[in-house]
PDB file of C-alpha atoms in Angstrom:
ATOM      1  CA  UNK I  19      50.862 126.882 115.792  1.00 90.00           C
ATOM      2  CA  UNK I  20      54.342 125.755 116.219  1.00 93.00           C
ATOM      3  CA  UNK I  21      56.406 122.339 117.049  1.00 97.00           C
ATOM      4  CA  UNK I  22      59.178 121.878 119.452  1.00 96.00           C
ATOM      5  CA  UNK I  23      60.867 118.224 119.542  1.00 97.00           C
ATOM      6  CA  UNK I  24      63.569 116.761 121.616  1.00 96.00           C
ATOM      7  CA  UNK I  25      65.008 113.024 120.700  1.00 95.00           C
ATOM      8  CA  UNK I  26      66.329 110.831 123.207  1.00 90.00           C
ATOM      9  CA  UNK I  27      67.513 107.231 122.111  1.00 90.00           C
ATOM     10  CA  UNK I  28      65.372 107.282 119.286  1.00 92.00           C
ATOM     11  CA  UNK I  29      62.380 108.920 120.976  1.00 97.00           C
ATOM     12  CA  UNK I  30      61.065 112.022 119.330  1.00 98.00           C
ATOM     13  CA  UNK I  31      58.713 113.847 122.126  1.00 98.00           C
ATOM     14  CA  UNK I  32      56.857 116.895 120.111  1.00 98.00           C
ATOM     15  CA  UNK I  33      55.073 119.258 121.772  1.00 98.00           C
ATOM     16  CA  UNK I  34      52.407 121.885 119.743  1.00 98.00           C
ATOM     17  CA  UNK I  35      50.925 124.677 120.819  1.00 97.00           C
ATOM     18  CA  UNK I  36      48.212 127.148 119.763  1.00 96.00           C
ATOM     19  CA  UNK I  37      45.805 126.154 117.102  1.00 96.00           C
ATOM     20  CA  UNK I  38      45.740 123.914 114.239  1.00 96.00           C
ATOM     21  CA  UNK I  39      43.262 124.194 111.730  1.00 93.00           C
ATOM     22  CA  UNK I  40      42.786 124.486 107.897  1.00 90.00           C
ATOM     23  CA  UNK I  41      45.080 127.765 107.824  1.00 89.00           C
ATOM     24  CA  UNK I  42      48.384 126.275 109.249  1.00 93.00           C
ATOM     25  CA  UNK I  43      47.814 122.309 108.600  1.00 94.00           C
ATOM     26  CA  UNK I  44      50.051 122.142 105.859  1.00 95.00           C
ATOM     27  CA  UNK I  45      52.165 123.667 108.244  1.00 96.00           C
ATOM     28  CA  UNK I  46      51.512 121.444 111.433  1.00 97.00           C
ATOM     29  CA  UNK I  47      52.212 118.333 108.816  1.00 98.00           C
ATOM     30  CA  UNK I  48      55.546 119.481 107.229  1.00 97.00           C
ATOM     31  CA  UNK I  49      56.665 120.440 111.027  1.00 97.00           C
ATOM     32  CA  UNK I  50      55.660 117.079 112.284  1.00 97.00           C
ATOM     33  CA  UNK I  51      57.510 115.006 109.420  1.00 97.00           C
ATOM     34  CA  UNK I  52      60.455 117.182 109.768  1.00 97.00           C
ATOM     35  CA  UNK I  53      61.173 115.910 113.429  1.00 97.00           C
ATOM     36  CA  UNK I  54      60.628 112.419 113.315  1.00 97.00           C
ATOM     37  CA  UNK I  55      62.779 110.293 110.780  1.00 95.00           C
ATOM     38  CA  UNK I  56      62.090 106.353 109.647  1.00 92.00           C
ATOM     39  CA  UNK I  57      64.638 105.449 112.015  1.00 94.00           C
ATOM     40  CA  UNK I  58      62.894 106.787 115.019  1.00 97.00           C
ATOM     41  CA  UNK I  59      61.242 104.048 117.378  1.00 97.00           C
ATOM     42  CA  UNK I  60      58.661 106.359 118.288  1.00 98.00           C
ATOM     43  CA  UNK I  61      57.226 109.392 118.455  1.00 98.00           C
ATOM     44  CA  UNK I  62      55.151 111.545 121.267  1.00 98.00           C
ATOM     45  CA  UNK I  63      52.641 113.860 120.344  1.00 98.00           C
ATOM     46  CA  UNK I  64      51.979 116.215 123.658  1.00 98.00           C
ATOM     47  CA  UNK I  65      48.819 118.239 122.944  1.00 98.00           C
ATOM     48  CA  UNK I  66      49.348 120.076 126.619  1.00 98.00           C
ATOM     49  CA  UNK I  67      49.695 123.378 124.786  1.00 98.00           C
ATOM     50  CA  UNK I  68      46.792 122.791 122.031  1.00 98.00           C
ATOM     51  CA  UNK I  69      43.572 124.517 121.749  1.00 96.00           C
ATOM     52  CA  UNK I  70      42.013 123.682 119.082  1.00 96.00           C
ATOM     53  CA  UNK I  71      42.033 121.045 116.483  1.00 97.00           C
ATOM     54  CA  UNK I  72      39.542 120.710 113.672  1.00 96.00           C
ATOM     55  CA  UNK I  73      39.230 118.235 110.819  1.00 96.00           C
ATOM     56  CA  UNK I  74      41.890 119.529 108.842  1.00 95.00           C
ATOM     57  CA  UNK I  75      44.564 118.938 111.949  1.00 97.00           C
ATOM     58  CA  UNK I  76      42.907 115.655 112.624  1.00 98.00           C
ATOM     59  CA  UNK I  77      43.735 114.905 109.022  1.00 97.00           C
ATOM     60  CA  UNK I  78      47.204 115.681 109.272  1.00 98.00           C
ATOM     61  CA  UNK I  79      47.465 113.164 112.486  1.00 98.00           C
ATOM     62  CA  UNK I  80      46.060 109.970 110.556  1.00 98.00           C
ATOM     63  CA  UNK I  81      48.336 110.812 107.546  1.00 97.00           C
ATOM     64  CA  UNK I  82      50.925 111.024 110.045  1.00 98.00           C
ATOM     65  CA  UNK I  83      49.709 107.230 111.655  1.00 98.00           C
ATOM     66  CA  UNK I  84      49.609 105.747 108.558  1.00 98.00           C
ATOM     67  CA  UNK I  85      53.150 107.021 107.616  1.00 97.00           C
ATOM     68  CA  UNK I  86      54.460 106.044 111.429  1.00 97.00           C
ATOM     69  CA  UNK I  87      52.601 102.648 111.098  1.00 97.00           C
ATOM     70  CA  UNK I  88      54.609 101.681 107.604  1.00 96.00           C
ATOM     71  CA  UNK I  89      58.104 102.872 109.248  1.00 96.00           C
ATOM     72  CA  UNK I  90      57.394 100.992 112.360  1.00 97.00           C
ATOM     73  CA  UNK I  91      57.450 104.323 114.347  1.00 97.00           C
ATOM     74  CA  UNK I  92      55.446 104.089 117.336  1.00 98.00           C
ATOM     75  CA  UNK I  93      52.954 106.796 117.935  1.00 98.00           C
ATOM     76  CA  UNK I  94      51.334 108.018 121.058  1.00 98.00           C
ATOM     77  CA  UNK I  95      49.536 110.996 122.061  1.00 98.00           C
ATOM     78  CA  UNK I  96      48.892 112.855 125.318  1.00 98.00           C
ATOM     79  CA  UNK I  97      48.048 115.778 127.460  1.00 98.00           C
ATOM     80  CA  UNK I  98      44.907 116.705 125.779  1.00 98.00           C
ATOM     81  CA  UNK I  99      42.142 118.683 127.743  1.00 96.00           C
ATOM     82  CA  UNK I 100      38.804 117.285 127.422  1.00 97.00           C
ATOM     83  CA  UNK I 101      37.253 119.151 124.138  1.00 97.00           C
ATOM     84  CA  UNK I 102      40.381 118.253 122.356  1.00 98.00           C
ATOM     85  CA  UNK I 103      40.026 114.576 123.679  1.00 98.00           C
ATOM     86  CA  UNK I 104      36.306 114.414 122.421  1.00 97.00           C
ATOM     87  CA  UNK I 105      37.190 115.563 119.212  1.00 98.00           C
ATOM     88  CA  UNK I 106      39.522 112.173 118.762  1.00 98.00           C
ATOM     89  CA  UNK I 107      36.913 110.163 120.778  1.00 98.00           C
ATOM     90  CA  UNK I 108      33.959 111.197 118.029  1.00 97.00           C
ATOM     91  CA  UNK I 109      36.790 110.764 114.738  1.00 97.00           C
ATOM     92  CA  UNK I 110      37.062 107.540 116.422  1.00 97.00           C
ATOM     93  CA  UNK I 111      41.341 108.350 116.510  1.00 97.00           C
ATOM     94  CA  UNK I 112      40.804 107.002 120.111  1.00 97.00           C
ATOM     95  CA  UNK I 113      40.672 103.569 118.962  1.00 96.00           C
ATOM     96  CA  UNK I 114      43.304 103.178 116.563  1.00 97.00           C
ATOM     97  CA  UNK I 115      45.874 105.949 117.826  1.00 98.00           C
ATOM     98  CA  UNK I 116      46.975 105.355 121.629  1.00 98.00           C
ATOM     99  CA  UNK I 117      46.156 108.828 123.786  1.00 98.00           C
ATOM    100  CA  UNK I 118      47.534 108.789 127.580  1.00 98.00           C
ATOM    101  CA  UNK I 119      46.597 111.431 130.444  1.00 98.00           C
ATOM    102  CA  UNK I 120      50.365 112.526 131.297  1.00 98.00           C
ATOM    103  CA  UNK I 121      53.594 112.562 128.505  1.00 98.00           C
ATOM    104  CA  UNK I 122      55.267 109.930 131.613  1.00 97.00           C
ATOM    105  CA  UNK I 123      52.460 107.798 130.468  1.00 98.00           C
ATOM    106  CA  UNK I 124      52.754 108.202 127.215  1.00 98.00           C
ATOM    107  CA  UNK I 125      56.914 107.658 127.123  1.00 97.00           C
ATOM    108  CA  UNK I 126      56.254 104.558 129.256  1.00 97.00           C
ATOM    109  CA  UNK I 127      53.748 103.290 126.508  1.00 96.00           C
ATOM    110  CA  UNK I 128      56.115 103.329 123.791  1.00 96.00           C
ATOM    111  CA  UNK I 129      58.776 101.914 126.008  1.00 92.00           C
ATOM    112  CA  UNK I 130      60.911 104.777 126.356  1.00 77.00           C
TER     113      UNK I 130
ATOM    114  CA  UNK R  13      33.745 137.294 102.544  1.00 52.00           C
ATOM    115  CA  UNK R  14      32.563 136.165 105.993  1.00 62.00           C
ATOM    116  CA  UNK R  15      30.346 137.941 108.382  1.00 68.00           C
ATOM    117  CA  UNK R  16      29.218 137.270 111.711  1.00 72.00           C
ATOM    118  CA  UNK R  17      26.058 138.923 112.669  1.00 71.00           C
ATOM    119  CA  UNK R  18      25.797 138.282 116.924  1.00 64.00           C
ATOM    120  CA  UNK R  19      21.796 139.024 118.099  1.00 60.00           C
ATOM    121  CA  UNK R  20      22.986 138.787 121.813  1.00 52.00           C
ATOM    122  CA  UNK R  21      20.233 140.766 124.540  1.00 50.00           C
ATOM    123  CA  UNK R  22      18.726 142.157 121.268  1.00 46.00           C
ATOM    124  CA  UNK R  23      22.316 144.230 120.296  1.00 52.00           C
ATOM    125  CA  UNK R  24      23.060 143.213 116.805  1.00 57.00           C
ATOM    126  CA  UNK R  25      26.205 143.736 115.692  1.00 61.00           C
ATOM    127  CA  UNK R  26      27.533 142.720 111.584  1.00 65.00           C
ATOM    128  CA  UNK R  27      31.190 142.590 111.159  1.00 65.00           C
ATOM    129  CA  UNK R  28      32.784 141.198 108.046  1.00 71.00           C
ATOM    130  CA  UNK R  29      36.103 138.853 107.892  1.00 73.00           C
ATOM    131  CA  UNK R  30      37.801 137.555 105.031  1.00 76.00           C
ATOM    132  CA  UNK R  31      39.476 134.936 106.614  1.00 82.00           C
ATOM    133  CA  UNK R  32      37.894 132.186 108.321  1.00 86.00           C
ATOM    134  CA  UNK R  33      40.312 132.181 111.660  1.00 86.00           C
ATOM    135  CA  UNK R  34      39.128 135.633 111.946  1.00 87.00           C
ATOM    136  CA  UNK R  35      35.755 134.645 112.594  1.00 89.00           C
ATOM    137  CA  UNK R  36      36.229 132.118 114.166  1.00 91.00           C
ATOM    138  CA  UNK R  37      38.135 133.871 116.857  1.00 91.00           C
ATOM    139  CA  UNK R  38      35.187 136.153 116.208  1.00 90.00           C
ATOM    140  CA  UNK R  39      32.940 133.916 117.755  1.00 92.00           C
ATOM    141  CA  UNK R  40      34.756 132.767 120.868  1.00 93.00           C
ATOM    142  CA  UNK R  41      35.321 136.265 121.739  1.00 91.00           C
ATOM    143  CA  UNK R  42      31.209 136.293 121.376  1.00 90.00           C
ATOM    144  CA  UNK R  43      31.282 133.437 123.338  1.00 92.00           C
ATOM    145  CA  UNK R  44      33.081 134.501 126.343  1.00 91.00           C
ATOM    146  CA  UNK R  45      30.987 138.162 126.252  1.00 89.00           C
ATOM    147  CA  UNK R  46      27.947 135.430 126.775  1.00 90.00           C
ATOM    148  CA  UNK R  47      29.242 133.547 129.343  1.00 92.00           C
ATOM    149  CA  UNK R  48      29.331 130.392 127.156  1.00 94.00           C
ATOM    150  CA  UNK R  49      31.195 127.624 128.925  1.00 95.00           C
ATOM    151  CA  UNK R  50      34.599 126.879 127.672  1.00 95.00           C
ATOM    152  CA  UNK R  51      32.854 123.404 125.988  1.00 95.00           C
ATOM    153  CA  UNK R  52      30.196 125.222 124.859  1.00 97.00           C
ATOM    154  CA  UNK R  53      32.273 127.429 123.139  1.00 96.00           C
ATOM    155  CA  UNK R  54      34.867 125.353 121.438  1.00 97.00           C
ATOM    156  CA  UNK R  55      31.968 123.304 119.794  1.00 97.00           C
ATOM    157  CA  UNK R  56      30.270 125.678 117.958  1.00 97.00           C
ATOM    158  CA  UNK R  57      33.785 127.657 117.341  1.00 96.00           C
ATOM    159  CA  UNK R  58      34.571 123.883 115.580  1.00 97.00           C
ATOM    160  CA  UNK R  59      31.189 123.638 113.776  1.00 97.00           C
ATOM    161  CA  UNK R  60      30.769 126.913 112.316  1.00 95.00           C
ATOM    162  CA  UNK R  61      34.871 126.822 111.284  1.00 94.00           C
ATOM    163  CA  UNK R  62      34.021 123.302 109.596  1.00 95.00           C
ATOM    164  CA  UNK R  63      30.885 124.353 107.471  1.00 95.00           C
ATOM    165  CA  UNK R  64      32.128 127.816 106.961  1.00 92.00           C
ATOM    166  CA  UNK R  65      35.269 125.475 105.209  1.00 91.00           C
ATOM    167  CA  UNK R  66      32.577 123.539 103.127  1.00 91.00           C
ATOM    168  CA  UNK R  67      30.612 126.264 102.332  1.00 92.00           C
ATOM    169  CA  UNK R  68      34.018 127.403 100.502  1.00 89.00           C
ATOM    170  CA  UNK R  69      35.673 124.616  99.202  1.00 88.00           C
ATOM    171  CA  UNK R  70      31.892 123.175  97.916  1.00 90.00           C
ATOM    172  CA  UNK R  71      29.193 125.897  97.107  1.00 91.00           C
ATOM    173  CA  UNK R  72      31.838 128.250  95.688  1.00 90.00           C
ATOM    174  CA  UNK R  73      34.600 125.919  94.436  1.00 88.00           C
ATOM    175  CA  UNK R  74      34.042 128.046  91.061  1.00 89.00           C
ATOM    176  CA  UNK R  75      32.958 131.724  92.250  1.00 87.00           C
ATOM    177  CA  UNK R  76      33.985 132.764  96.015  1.00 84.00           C
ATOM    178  CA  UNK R  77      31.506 134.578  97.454  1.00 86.00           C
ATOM    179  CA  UNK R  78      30.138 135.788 100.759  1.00 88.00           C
ATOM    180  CA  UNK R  79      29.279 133.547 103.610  1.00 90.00           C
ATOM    181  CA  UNK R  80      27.114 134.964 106.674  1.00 91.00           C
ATOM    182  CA  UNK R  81      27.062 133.260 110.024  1.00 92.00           C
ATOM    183  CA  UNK R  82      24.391 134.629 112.490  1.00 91.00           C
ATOM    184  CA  UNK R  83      24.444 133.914 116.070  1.00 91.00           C
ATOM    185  CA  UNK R  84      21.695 134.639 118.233  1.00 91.00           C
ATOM    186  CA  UNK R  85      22.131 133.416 121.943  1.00 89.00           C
ATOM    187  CA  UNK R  86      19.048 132.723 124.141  1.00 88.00           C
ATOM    188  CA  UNK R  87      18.792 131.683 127.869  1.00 89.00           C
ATOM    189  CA  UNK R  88      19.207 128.313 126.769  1.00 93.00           C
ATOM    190  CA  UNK R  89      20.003 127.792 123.025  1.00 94.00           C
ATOM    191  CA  UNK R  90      22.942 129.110 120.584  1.00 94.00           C
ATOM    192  CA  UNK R  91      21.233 129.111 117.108  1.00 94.00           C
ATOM    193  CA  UNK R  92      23.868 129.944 114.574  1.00 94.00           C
ATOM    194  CA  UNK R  93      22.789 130.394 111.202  1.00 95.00           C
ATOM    195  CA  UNK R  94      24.652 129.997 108.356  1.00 95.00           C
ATOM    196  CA  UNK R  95      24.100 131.612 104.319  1.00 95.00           C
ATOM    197  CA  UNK R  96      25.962 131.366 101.357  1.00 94.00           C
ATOM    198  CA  UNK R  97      24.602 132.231  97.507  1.00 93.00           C
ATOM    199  CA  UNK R  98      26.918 129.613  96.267  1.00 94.00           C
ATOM    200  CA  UNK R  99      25.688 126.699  94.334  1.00 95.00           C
ATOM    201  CA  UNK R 100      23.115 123.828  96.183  1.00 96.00           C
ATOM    202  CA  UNK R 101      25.168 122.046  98.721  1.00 95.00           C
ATOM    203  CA  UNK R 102      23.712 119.887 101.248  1.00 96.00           C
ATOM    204  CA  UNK R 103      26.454 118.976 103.543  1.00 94.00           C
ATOM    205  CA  UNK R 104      24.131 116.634 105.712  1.00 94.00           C
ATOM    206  CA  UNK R 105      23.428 114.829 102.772  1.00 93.00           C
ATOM    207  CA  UNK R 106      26.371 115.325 100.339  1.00 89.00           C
ATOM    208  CA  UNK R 107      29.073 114.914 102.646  1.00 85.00           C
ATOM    209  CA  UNK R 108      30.248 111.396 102.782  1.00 84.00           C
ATOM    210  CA  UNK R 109      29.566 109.143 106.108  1.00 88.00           C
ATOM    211  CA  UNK R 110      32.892 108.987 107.820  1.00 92.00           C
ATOM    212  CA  UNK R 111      34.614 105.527 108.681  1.00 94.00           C
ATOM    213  CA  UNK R 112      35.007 105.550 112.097  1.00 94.00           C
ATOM    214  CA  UNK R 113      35.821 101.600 112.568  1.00 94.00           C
ATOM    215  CA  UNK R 114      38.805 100.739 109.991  1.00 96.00           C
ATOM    216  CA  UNK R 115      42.561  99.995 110.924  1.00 96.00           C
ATOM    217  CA  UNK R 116      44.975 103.130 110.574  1.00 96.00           C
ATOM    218  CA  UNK R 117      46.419 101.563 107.475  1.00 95.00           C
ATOM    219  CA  UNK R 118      42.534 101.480 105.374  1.00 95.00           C
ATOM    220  CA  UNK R 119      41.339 104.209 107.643  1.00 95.00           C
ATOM    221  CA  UNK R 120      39.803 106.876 105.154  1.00 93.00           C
ATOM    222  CA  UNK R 121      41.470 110.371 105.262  1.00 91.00           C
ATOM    223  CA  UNK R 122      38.395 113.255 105.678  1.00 86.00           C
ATOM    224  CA  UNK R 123      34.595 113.452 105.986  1.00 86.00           C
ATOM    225  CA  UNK R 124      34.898 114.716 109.698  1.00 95.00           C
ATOM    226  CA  UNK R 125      33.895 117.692 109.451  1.00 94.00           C
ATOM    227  CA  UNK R 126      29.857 117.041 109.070  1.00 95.00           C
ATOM    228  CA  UNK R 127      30.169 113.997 111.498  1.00 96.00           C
ATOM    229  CA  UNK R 128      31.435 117.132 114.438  1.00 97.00           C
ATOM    230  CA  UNK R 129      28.424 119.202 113.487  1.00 97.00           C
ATOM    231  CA  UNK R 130      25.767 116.085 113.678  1.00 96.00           C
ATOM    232  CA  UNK R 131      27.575 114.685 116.944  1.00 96.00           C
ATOM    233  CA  UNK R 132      28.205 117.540 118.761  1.00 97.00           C
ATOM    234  CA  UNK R 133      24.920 120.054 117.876  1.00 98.00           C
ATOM    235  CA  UNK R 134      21.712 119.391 119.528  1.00 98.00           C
ATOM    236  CA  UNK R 135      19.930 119.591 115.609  1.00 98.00           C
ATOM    237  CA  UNK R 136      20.842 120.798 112.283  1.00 97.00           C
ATOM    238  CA  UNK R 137      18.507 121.594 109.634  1.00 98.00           C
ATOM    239  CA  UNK R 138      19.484 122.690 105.439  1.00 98.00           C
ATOM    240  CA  UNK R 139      17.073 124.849 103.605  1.00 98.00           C
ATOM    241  CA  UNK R 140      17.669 125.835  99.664  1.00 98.00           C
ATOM    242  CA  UNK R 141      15.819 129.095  99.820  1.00 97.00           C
ATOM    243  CA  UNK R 142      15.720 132.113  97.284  1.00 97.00           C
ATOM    244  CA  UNK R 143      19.171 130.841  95.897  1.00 96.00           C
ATOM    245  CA  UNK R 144      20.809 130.408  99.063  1.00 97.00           C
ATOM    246  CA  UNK R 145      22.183 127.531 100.903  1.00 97.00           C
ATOM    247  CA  UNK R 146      20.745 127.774 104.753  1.00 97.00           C
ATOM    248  CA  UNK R 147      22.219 125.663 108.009  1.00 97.00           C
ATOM    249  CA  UNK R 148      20.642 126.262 110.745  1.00 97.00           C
ATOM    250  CA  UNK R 149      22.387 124.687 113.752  1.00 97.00           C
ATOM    251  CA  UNK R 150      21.178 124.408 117.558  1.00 98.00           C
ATOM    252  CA  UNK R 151      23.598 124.152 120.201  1.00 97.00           C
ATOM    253  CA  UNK R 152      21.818 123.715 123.806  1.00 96.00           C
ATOM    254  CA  UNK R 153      23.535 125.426 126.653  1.00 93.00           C
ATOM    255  CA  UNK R 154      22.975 123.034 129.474  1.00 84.00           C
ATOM    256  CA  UNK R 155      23.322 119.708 128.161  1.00 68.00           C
TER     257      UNK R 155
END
């Protein structure tokens, strides 16, 4: 599991890859807070390069919504493939966390 | 301790793990030597890596202790089976109901783990037998 993040005019887009379970989640979550600061206006979550997420990475991305919601950060997710997808549709992330097909989609969401 | 005992086309294999990625990855490899579909696969890799974390951080939060997972693939099902000595622990009926409705900002963090197992297995059943904790979990091939 690792994080790489670009910013562009206050747009953090981070992409992870590999897998993110209860052995690096600590890990995902310090990564993830490192590369997005209050200040940001938002911040894209590309899941192209994911392949697995269980509860404890799914934990670490509605810690990170709450703390994005209270900053004012948008947050938007995208690129997932479909067993990754149904594991936010059955958490019920879906509805409270937006998740777009492409990261074009997701940029244009958050009005980058 | 964590073993995974495969019963695939009657060849029985028992390896042991002590760390839980290792079996999972364990299983997928099973998985893909039994033609399980990518889906397929990823479920039960995320249900057995969920419970297996349970099985841990509940029935031995005082004394670790071993944890067996046996798979045993048919034309149609994926039973997985999964022991521990550790103390009674029901998951189906311990674990909390996740909220799946609130806002982000009252949204409660955890409980997912048993909500994957009951949504995405076709049935799950707990025994306490002989001092052990027993899941047995049915994953249907063709849905």
């Amino acid at each position: 599991m690792g994080i790489n993040a670009e910013r562009a005019d206050g747009t953090v887009i981070a992409k992870a890859d590999g897998r993110i379970d209860s052995s690096n989640s600590r890990e995902f979550h310090s990564e993830l807070e490192a590369v997005v600061a209050d200040s940001d206006a938002a911040l894209v979550l590309d899941f192209e390069d994911v392949a697995y997420i269980s509860s404890a990475g799914m934990r670490v991305i509605l810690l990170t919504a709450k703390s994005l919601q209270k900053s004012g950060t948008k947050f938007a997710l995208c690129s997932m493939d479909d067993s990754i997808r149904e594991v936010f549709k059955i958490s019920g992330f879906d509805k409270i966390i937006e998740i777009h097909q492409s990261q074009a989609e997701a940029l244009s969401a958050v009005g980058a | 301790m964590l073993f995974l005992r495969a019963d695939t086309n009657s060849e029985v294999r028992k390896t042991s793990y002590t760390e839980l990625a290792d079996l999972v990855a364990a299983i997928e490899e099973l998985g893909e030597e039994d033609g399980w579909s990518g889906e397929l696969t990823f479920r039960i890799s995320l249900v057995v890596d969920e419970l297996a974390q349970n099985v841990v951080d509940y029935a031995y939060i005082d004394t670790p202790g071993d944890v067996e997972v046996a798979v045993t693939s048919t034309d149609e099902t994926v039973v997985i089976e999964i022991t521990d000595e550790g103390k009674p622990f029901d998951p189906l009926t311990e674990a909390p109901a996740p909220d799946l409705t609130s806002p982000i900002e009252s949204r409660p963090i955890g409980g997912l783990g048993v909500h994957f197992t009951k949504t995405l297995m076709d049935d799950v059943e707990y025994r306490r037998e002989s001092g052990q904790n027993r899941l047995r979990i049915v994953a249907r091939k063709v849905k």
